[in-house]
mmCIF file of C-alpha atoms in Angstrom:
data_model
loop_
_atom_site.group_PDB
_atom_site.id
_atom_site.type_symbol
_atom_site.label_atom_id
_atom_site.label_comp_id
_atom_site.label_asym_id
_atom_site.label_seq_id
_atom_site.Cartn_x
_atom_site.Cartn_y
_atom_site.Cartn_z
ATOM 1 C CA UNK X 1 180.828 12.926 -107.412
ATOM 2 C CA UNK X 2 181.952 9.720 -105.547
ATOM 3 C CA UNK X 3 179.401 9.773 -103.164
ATOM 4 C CA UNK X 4 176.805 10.689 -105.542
ATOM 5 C CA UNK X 5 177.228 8.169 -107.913
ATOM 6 C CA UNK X 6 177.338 5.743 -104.947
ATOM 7 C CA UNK X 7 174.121 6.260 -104.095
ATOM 8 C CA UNK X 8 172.483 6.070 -107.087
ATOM 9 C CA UNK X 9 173.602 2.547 -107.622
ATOM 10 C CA UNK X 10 172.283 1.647 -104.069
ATOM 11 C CA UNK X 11 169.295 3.223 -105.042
ATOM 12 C CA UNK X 12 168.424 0.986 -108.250
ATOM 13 C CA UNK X 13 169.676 -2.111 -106.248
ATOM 14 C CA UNK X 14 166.727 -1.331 -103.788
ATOM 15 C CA UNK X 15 164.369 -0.997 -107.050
ATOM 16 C CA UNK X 16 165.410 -4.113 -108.605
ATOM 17 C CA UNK X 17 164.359 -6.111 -105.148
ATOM 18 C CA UNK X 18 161.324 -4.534 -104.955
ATOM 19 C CA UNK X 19 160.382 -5.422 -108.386
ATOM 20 C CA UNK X 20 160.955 -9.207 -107.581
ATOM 21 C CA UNK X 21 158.456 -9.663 -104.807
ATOM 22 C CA UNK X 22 156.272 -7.961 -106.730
ATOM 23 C CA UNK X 23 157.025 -10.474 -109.823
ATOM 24 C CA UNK X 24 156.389 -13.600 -107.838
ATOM 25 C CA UNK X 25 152.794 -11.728 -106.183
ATOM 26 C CA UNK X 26 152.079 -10.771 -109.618
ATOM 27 C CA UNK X 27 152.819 -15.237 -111.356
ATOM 28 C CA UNK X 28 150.871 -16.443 -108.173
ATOM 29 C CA UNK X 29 148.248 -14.128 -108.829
ATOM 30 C CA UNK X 30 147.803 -15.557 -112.404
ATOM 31 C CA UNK X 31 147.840 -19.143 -111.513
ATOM 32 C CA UNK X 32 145.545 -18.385 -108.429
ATOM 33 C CA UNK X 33 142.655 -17.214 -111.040
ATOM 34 C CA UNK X 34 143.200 -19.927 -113.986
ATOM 35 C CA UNK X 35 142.864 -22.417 -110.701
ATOM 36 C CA UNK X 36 139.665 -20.654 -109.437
ATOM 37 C CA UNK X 37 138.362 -20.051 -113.069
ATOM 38 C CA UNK X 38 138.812 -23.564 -113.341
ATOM 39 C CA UNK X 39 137.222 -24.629 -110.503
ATOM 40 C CA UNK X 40 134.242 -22.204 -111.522
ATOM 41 C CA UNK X 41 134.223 -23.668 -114.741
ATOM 42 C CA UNK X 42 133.664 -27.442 -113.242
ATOM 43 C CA UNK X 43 131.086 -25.868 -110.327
ATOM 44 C CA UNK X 44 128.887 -24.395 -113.653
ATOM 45 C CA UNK X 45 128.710 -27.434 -115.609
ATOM 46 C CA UNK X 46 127.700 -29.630 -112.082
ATOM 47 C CA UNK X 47 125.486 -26.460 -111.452
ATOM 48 C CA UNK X 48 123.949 -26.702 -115.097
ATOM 49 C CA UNK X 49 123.965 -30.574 -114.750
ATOM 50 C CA UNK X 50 121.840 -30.565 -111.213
ATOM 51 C CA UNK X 51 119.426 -27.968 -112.644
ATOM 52 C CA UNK X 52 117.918 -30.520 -115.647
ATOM 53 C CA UNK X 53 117.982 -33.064 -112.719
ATOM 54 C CA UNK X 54 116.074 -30.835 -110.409
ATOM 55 C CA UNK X 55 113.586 -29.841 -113.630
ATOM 56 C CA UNK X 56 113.219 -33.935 -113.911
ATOM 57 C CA UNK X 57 112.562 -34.389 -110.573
ATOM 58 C CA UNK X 58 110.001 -30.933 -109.691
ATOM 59 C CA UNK X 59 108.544 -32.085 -113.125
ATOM 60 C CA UNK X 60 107.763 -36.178 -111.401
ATOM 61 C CA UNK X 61 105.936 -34.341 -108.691
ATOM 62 C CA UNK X 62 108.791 -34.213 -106.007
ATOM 63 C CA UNK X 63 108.853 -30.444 -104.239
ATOM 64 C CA UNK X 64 113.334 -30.317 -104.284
ATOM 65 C CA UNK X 65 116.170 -32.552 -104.665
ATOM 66 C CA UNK X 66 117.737 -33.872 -101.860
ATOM 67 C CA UNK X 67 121.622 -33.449 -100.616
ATOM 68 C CA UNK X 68 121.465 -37.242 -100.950
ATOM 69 C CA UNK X 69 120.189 -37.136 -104.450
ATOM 70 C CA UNK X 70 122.455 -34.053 -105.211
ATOM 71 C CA UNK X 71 125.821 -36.235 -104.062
ATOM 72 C CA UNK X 72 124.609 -39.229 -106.020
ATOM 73 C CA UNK X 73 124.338 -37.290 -109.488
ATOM 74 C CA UNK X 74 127.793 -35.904 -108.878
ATOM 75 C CA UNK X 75 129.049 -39.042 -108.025
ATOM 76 C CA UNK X 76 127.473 -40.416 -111.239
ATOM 77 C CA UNK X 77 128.829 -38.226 -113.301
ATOM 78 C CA UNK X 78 131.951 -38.490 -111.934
ATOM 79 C CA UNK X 79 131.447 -42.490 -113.245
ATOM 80 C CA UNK X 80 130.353 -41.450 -116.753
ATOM 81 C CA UNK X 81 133.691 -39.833 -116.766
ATOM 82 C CA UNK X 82 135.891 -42.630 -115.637
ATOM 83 C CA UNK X 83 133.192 -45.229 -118.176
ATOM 84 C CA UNK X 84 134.278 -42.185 -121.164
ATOM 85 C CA UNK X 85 137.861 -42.591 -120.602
ATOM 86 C CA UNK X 86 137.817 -46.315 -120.245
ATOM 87 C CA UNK X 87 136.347 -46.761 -123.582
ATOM 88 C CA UNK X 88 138.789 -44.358 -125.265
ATOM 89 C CA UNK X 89 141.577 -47.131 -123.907
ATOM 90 C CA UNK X 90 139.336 -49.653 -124.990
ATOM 91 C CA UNK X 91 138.864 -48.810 -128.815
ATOM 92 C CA UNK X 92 142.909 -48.058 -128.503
ATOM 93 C CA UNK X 93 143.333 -51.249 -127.499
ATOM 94 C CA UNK X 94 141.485 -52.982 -130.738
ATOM 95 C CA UNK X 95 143.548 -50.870 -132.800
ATOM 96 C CA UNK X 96 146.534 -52.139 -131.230
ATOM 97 C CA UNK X 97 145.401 -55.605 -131.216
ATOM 98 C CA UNK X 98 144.866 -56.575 -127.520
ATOM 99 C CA UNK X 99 141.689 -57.086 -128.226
ATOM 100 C CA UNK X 100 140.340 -60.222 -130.155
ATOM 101 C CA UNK X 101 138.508 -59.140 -132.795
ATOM 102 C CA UNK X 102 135.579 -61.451 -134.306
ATOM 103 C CA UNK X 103 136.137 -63.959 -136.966
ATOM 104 C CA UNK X 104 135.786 -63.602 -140.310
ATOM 105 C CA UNK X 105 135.104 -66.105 -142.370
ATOM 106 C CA UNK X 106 135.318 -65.436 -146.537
ATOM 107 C CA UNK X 107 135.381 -68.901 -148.581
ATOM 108 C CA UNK X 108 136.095 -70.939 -146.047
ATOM 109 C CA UNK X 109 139.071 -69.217 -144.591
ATOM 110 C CA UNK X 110 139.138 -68.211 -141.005
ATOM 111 C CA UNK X 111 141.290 -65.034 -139.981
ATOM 112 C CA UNK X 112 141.355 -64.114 -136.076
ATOM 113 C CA UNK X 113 143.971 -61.828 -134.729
ATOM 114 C CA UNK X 114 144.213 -65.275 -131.927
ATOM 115 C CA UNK X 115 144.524 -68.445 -133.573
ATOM 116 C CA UNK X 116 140.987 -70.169 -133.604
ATOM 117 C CA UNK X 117 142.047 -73.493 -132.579
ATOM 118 C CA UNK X 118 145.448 -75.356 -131.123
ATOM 119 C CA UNK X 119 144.807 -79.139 -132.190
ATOM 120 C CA UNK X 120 147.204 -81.577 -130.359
ATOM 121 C CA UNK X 121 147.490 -85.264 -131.784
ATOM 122 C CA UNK X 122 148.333 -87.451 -129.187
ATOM 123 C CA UNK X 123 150.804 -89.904 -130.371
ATOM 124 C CA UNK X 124 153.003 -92.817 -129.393
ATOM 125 C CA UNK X 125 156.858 -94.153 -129.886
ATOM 126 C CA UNK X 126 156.487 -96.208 -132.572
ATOM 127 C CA UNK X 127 154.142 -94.307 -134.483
ATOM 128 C CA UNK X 128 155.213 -92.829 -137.424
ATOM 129 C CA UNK X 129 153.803 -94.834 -139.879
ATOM 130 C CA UNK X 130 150.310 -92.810 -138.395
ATOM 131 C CA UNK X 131 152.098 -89.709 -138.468
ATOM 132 C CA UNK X 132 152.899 -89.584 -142.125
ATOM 133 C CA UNK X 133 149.430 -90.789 -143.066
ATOM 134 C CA UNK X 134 148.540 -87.826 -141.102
ATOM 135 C CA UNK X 135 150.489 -85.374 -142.738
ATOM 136 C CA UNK X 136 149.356 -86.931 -145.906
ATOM 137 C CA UNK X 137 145.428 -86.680 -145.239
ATOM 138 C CA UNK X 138 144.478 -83.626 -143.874
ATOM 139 C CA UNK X 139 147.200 -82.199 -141.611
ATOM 140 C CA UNK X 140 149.863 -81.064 -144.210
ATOM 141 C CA UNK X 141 153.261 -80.752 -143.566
ATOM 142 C CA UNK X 142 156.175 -77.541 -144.383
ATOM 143 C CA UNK X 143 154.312 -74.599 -146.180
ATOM 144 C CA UNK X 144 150.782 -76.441 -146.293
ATOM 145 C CA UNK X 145 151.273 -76.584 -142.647
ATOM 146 C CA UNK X 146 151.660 -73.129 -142.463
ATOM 147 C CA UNK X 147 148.856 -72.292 -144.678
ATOM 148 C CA UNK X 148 146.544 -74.079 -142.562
ATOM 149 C CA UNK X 149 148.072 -71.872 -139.773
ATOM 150 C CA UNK X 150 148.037 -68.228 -141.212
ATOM 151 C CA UNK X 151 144.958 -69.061 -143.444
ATOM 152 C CA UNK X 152 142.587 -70.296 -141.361
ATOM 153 C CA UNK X 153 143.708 -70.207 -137.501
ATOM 154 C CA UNK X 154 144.378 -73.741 -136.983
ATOM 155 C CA UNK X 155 147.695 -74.788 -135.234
ATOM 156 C CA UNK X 156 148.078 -78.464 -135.659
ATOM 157 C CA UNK X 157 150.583 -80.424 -133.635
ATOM 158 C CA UNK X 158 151.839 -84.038 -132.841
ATOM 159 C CA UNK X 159 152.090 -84.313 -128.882
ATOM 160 C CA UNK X 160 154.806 -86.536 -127.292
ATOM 161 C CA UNK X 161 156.340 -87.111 -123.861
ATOM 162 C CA UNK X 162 160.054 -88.390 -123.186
ATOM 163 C CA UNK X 163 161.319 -92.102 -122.858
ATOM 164 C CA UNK X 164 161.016 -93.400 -119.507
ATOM 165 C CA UNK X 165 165.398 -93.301 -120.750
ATOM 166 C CA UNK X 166 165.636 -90.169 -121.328
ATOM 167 C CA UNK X 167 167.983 -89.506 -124.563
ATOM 168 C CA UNK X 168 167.486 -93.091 -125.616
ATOM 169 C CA UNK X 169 167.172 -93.979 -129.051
ATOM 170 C CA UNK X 170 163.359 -93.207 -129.166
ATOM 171 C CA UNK X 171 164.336 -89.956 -127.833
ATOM 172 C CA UNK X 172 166.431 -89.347 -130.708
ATOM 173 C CA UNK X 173 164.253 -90.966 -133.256
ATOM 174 C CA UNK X 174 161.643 -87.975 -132.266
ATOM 175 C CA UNK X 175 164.165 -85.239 -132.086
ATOM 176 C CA UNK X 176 165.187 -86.109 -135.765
ATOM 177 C CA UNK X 177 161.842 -86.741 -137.042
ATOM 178 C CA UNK X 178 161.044 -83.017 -135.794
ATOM 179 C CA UNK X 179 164.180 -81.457 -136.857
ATOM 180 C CA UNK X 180 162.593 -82.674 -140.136
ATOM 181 C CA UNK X 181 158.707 -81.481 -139.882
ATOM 182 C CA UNK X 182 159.136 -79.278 -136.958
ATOM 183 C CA UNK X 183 155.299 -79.885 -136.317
ATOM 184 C CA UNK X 184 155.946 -81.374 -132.108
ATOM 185 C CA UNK X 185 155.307 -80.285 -129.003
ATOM 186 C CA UNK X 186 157.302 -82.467 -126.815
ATOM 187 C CA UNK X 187 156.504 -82.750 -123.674
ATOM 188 C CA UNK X 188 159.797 -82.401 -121.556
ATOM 189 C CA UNK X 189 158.388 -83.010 -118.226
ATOM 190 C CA UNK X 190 156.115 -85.776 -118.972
ATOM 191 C CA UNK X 191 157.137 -89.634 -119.077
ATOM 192 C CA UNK X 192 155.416 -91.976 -121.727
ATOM 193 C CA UNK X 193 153.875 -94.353 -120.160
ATOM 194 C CA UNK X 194 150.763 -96.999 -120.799
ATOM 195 C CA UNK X 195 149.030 -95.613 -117.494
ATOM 196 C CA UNK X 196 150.123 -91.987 -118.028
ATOM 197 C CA UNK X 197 147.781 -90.974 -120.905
ATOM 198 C CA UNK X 198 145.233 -88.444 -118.974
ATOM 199 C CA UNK X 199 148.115 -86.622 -117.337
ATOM 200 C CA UNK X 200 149.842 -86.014 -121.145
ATOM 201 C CA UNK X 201 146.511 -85.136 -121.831
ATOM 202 C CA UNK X 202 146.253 -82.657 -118.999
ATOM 203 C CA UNK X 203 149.924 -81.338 -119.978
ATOM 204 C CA UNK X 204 149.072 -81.091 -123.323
ATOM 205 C CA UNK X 205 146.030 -78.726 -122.510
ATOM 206 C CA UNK X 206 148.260 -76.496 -120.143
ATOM 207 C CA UNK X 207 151.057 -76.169 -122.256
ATOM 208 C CA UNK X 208 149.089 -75.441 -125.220
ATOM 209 C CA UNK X 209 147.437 -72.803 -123.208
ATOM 210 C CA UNK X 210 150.732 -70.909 -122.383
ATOM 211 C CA UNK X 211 152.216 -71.449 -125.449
ATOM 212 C CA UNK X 212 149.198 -70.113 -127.919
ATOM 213 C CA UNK X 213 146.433 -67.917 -126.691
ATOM 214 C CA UNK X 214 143.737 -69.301 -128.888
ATOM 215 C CA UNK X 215 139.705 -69.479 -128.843
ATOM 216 C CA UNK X 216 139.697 -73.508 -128.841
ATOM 217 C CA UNK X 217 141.781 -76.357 -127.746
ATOM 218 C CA UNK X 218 141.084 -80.066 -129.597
ATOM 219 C CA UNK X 219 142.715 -83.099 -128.489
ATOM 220 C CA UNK X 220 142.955 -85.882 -131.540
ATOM 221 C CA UNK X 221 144.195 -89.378 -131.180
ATOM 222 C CA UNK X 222 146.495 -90.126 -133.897
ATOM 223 C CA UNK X 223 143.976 -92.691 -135.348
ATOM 224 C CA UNK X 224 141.571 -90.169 -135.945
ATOM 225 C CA UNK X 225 141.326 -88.049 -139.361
ATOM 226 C CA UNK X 226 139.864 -84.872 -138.949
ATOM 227 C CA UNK X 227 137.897 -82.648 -141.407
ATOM 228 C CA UNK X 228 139.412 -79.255 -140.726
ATOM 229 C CA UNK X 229 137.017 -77.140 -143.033
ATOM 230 C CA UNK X 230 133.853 -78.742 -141.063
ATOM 231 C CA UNK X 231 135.634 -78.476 -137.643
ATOM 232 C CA UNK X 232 136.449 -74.311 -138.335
ATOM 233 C CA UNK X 233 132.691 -73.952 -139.436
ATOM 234 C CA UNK X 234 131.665 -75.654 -136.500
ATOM 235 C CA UNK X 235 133.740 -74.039 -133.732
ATOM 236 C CA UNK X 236 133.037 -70.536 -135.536
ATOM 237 C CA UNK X 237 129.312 -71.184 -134.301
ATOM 238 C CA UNK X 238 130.772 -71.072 -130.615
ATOM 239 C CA UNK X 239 132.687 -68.343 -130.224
ATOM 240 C CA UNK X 240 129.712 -66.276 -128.301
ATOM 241 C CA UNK X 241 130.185 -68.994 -125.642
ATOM 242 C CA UNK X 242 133.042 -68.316 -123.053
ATOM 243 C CA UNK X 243 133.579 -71.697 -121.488
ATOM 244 C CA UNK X 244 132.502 -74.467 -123.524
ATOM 245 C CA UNK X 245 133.208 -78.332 -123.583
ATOM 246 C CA UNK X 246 132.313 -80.051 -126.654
ATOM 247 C CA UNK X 247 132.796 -83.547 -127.747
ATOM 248 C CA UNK X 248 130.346 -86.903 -128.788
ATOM 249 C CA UNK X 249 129.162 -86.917 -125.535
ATOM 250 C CA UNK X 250 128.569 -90.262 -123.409
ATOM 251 C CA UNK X 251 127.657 -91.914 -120.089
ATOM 252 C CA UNK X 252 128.944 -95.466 -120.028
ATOM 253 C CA UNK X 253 129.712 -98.495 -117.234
ATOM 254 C CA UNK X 254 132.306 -98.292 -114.404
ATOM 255 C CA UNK X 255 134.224 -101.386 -114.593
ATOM 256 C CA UNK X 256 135.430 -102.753 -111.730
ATOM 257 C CA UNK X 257 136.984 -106.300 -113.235
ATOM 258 C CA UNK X 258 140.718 -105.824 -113.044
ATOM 259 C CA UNK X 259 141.542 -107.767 -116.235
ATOM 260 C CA UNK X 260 139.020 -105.679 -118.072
ATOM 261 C CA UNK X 261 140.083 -103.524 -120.994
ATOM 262 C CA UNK X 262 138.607 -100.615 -119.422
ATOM 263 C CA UNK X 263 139.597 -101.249 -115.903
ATOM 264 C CA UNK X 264 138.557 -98.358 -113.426
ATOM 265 C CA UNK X 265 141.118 -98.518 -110.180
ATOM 266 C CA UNK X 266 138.781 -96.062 -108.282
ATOM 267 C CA UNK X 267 135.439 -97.401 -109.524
ATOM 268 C CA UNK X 268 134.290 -97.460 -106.147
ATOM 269 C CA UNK X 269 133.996 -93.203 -106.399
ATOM 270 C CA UNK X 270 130.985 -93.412 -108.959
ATOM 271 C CA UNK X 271 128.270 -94.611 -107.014
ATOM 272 C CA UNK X 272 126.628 -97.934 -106.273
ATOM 273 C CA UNK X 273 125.270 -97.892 -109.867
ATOM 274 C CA UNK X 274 128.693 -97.395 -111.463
ATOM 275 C CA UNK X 275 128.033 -95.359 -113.992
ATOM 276 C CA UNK X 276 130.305 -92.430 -115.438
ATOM 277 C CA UNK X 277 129.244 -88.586 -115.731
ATOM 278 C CA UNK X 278 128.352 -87.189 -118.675
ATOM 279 C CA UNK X 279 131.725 -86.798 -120.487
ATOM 280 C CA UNK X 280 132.876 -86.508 -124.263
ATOM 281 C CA UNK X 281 134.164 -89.219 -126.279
ATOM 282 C CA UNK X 282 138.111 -89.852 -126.282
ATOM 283 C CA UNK X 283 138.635 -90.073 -130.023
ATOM 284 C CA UNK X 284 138.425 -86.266 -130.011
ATOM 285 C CA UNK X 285 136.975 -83.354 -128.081
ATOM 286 C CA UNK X 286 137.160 -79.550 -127.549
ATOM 287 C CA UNK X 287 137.784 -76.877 -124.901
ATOM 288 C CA UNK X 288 137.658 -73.105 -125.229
ATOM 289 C CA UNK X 289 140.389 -70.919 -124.141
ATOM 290 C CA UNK X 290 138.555 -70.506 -120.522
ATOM 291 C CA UNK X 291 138.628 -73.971 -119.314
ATOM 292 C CA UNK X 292 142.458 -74.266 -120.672
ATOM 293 C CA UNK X 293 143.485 -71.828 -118.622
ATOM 294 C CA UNK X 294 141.475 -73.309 -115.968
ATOM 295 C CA UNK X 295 143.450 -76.378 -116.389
ATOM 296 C CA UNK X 296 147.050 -74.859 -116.754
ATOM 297 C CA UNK X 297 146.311 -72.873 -113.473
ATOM 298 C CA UNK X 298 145.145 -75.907 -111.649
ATOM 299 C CA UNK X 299 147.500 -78.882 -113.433
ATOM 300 C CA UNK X 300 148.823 -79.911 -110.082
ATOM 301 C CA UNK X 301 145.645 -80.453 -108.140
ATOM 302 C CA UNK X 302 143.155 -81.764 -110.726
ATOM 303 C CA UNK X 303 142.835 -85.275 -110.651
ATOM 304 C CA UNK X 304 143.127 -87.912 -113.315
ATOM 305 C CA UNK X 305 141.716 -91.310 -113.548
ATOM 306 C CA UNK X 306 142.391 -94.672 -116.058
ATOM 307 C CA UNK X 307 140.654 -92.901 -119.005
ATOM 308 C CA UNK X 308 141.805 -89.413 -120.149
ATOM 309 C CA UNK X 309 138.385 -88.609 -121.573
ATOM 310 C CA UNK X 310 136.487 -89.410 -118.152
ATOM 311 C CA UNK X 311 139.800 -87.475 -116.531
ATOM 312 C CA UNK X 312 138.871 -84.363 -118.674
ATOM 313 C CA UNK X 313 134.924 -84.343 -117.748
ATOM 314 C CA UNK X 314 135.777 -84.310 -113.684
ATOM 315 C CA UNK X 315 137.715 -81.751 -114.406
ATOM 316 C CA UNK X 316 134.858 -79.228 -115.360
ATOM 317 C CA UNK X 317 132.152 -80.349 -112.988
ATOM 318 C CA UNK X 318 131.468 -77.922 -110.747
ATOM 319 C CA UNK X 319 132.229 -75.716 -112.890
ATOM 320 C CA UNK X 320 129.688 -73.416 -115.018
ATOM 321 C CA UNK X 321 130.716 -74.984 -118.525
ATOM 322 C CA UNK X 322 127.952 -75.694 -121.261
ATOM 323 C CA UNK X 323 128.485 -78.727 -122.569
ATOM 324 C CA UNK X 324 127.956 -79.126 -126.248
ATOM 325 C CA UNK X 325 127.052 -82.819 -127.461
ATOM 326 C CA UNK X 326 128.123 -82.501 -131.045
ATOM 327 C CA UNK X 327 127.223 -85.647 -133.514
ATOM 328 C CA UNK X 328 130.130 -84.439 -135.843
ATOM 329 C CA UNK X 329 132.857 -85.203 -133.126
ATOM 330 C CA UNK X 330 131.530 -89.212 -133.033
ATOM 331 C CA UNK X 331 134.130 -90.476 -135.049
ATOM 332 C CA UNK X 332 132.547 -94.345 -135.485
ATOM 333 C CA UNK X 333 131.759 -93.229 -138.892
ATOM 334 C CA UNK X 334 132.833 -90.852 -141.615
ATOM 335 C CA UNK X 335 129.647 -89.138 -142.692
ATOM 336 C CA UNK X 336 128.727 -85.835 -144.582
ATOM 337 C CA UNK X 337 129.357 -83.108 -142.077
ATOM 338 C CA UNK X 338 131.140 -85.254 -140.041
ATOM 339 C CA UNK X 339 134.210 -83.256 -138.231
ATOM 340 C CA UNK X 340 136.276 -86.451 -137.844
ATOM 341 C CA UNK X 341 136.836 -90.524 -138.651
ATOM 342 C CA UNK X 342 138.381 -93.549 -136.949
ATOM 343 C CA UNK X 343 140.811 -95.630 -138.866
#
C-alpha cells in the first residue's frame, strides 16, 4: 500500500510539470498573435493607404508607384502622425494656459492670460515730488494700481538704481517710500549715476523681461504722463507682430562739442556726416517681448552710448525688427489720441 501510494504522488508531480511548460507555450502563444495581428493590422491600413496613392498616381498617367515613392508615403504618414499628436499637446496646452491666448478687449478693458505691457518710469533721487503727481494722474497707486494691473494688463512701475553709498540716506528714503506704495523695481546691481542712464535703461529692459513675461515693454521718463487707455488700444493693434520697436521716431545731429548738452564721446563711429540712425524718441518708447529677451540674453555685450534712446536703436540693428514710427508716442504735445505728454 506504501509503495503504491508512493507512486501515485510521483506520478501527479510529473503531471503538474508538464502542465507548466505547456502554460508558458500556451501565454507566449497568445501574445505572439495579438503582436502579429497587430502588426497585420498596421501593414492593412499602409496597404489600404498605398492603394488610393497608387489609384492617384495610375489615374495622372504614371504606369506604378515607385519603392521611392512607396517609402516616402509611409514616411509621410508616419509625420501626419507625429503633426496629430503634437496638436493634441498643443490644444492641452491652451487649456492649461501655456499658451497666450489673444486679447480681448470689451469696453476698454484688456484681459491676456500674459500681462500686455510692463511700463517702467525711469526716475531719479530726489524725485518724489514727480512721483506723486504720477500716481495722482494716470498711474494710480494701492488698489487702483492693481486694477490697472488685473483689468487691463498693464504693470506700471517706478525704476531706480542704488546710491553710489549704498544704504545711505537716499537708499533709505526709497526703501520707505516703497514699503509705502510698493510700486519699485529697484535696481540692486545698478549705480545711479548722471552718465549711467542707458545702462539702467538696458537693466530695466532685462529685468523686466525675467521678472514678467509680457507682450510689450515701455520705458517712460518720469516727466512724461501717459494715456493708458490710448496706449492699450494702440499696442493691441501690434500684437500680430513678433519683434517690434515703436517709438516717435527720429534721426538727429552727432555732436561732437564737448560742452554741448548732447555731447556724443564716440561721435567719431557715425560717419563723416554725423548723423544718428533711425531711433525712437527718449521721452517714451516700446519693445515687444522678443527684443526684451534679446536684450536680457545679451545685457553684457550690447553696447551703450551718451543717450539711452540712441543706446536702445543700436541695439536692434541688424536685427529683423519693424520699426513702428508712431505720432502718439511724440510727447511735445498733448493732443487727441495722443498716448503721452511732456510736463
Amino acid at each position: 500500500m506504501q509503495s503504491r501510494g508512493s507512486s501515485h504522488r510521483v506520478s501527479s508531480m510529473g503531471n503538474n510539470r508538464s502542465r507548466i511548460p505547456a502554460l508558458l507555450i500556451s501565454m507566449f502563444a497568445a501574445f505572439a498573435s495579438i503582436y502579429v495581428a497587430g502588426r497585420l493590422w498596421l501593414d492593412a491600413e499602409n496597404r489600404v493607404y498605398l492603394i488610393k496613392e497608387l489609384d492617384r498616381i495610375t489615374g495622372q498617367g504614371q504606369s506604378a508607384i515607385s519603392v521611392d515613392d512607396t517609402l516616402k508615403i509611409i514616411a509621410c504618414r508616419e509625420q501626419h502622425k507625429k503633426l496629430d499628436a503634437l496638436e493634441t499637446e498643443l490644444a492641452g496646452a491652451r487649456q492649461e494656459g501655456f499658451v497666450s491666448n489673444p486679447l480681448i478687449e470689451t469696453n476698454g478693458t484688456y484681459s491676456t492670460r500674459r500681462p500686455l505691457v510692463v511700463i517702467g518710469i525711469l526716475t531719479k533721487f530726489g524725485r518724489q515730488k514727480n512721483r506723486d503727481a504720477i500716481r495722482k494722474a494716470w498711474m494710480g497707486s494701492g488698489a487702483s494700481l492693481k486694477k490697472i494691473e488685473e483689468g487691463k494688463g498693464i504693470i506700471v512701475r517706478f525704476v531706480i538704481g542704488r546710491s553710489e553709498n549704498r544704504g545711505d540716506s537716499q537708499d533709505k528714503d526709497i526703501d520707505h517710500e516703497n514699503r509705502l506704495t510698493n510700486d519699485f523695481l529697484i535696481l540692486d546691481n545698478h549705480v545711479e549715476t548722471n552718465d549711467a542712464f542707458p545702462k539702467k535703461v538696458k537693466l530695466f529692459f532685462a529685468h523686466a523681461a525675467d521678472k514678467w513675461d509680457a507682450e510689450f515693454y515701455a520705458k517712460v521718463n518720469d516727466d512724461v504722463y501717459v494715456n493708458i487707455d490710448a496706449l492699450g488700444a494702440t499696442l493691441a493693434t501690434h500684437l500680430d507682430k513678433p519683434r517690434v520697436y515703436m517709438g516717435c521716431m527720429k534721426s538727429g545731429e552727432v555732436f561732437s562739442e564737448l560742452n554741448h548738452k548732447w555731447y556724443e564721446p564716440e561721435w567719431w563711429k557715425f560717419g563723416d556726416k554725423k548723423s544718428y540712425f533711425r531711433h525712437a524718441s527718449g521721452e517714451m518708447y516700446v519693445i515687444s517681448r522678443a527684443l526684451a529677451k534679446f536684450i536680457s540674453i545679451n545685457r553684457s555685450i550690447l553696447r551703450t552710448y551718451a543717450h539711452d534712446d540712441v543706446s536702445a536703436g543700436s541695439w536692434f540693428i541688424g536685427l529683423d525688427v519693424k520699426h513702428v514710427d508712431e505720432a502718439k508716442f511724440c510727447c511735445s504735445s498733448w493732443s487727441t489720441g495722443a498716448i503721452c505728454a511732456g510736463v
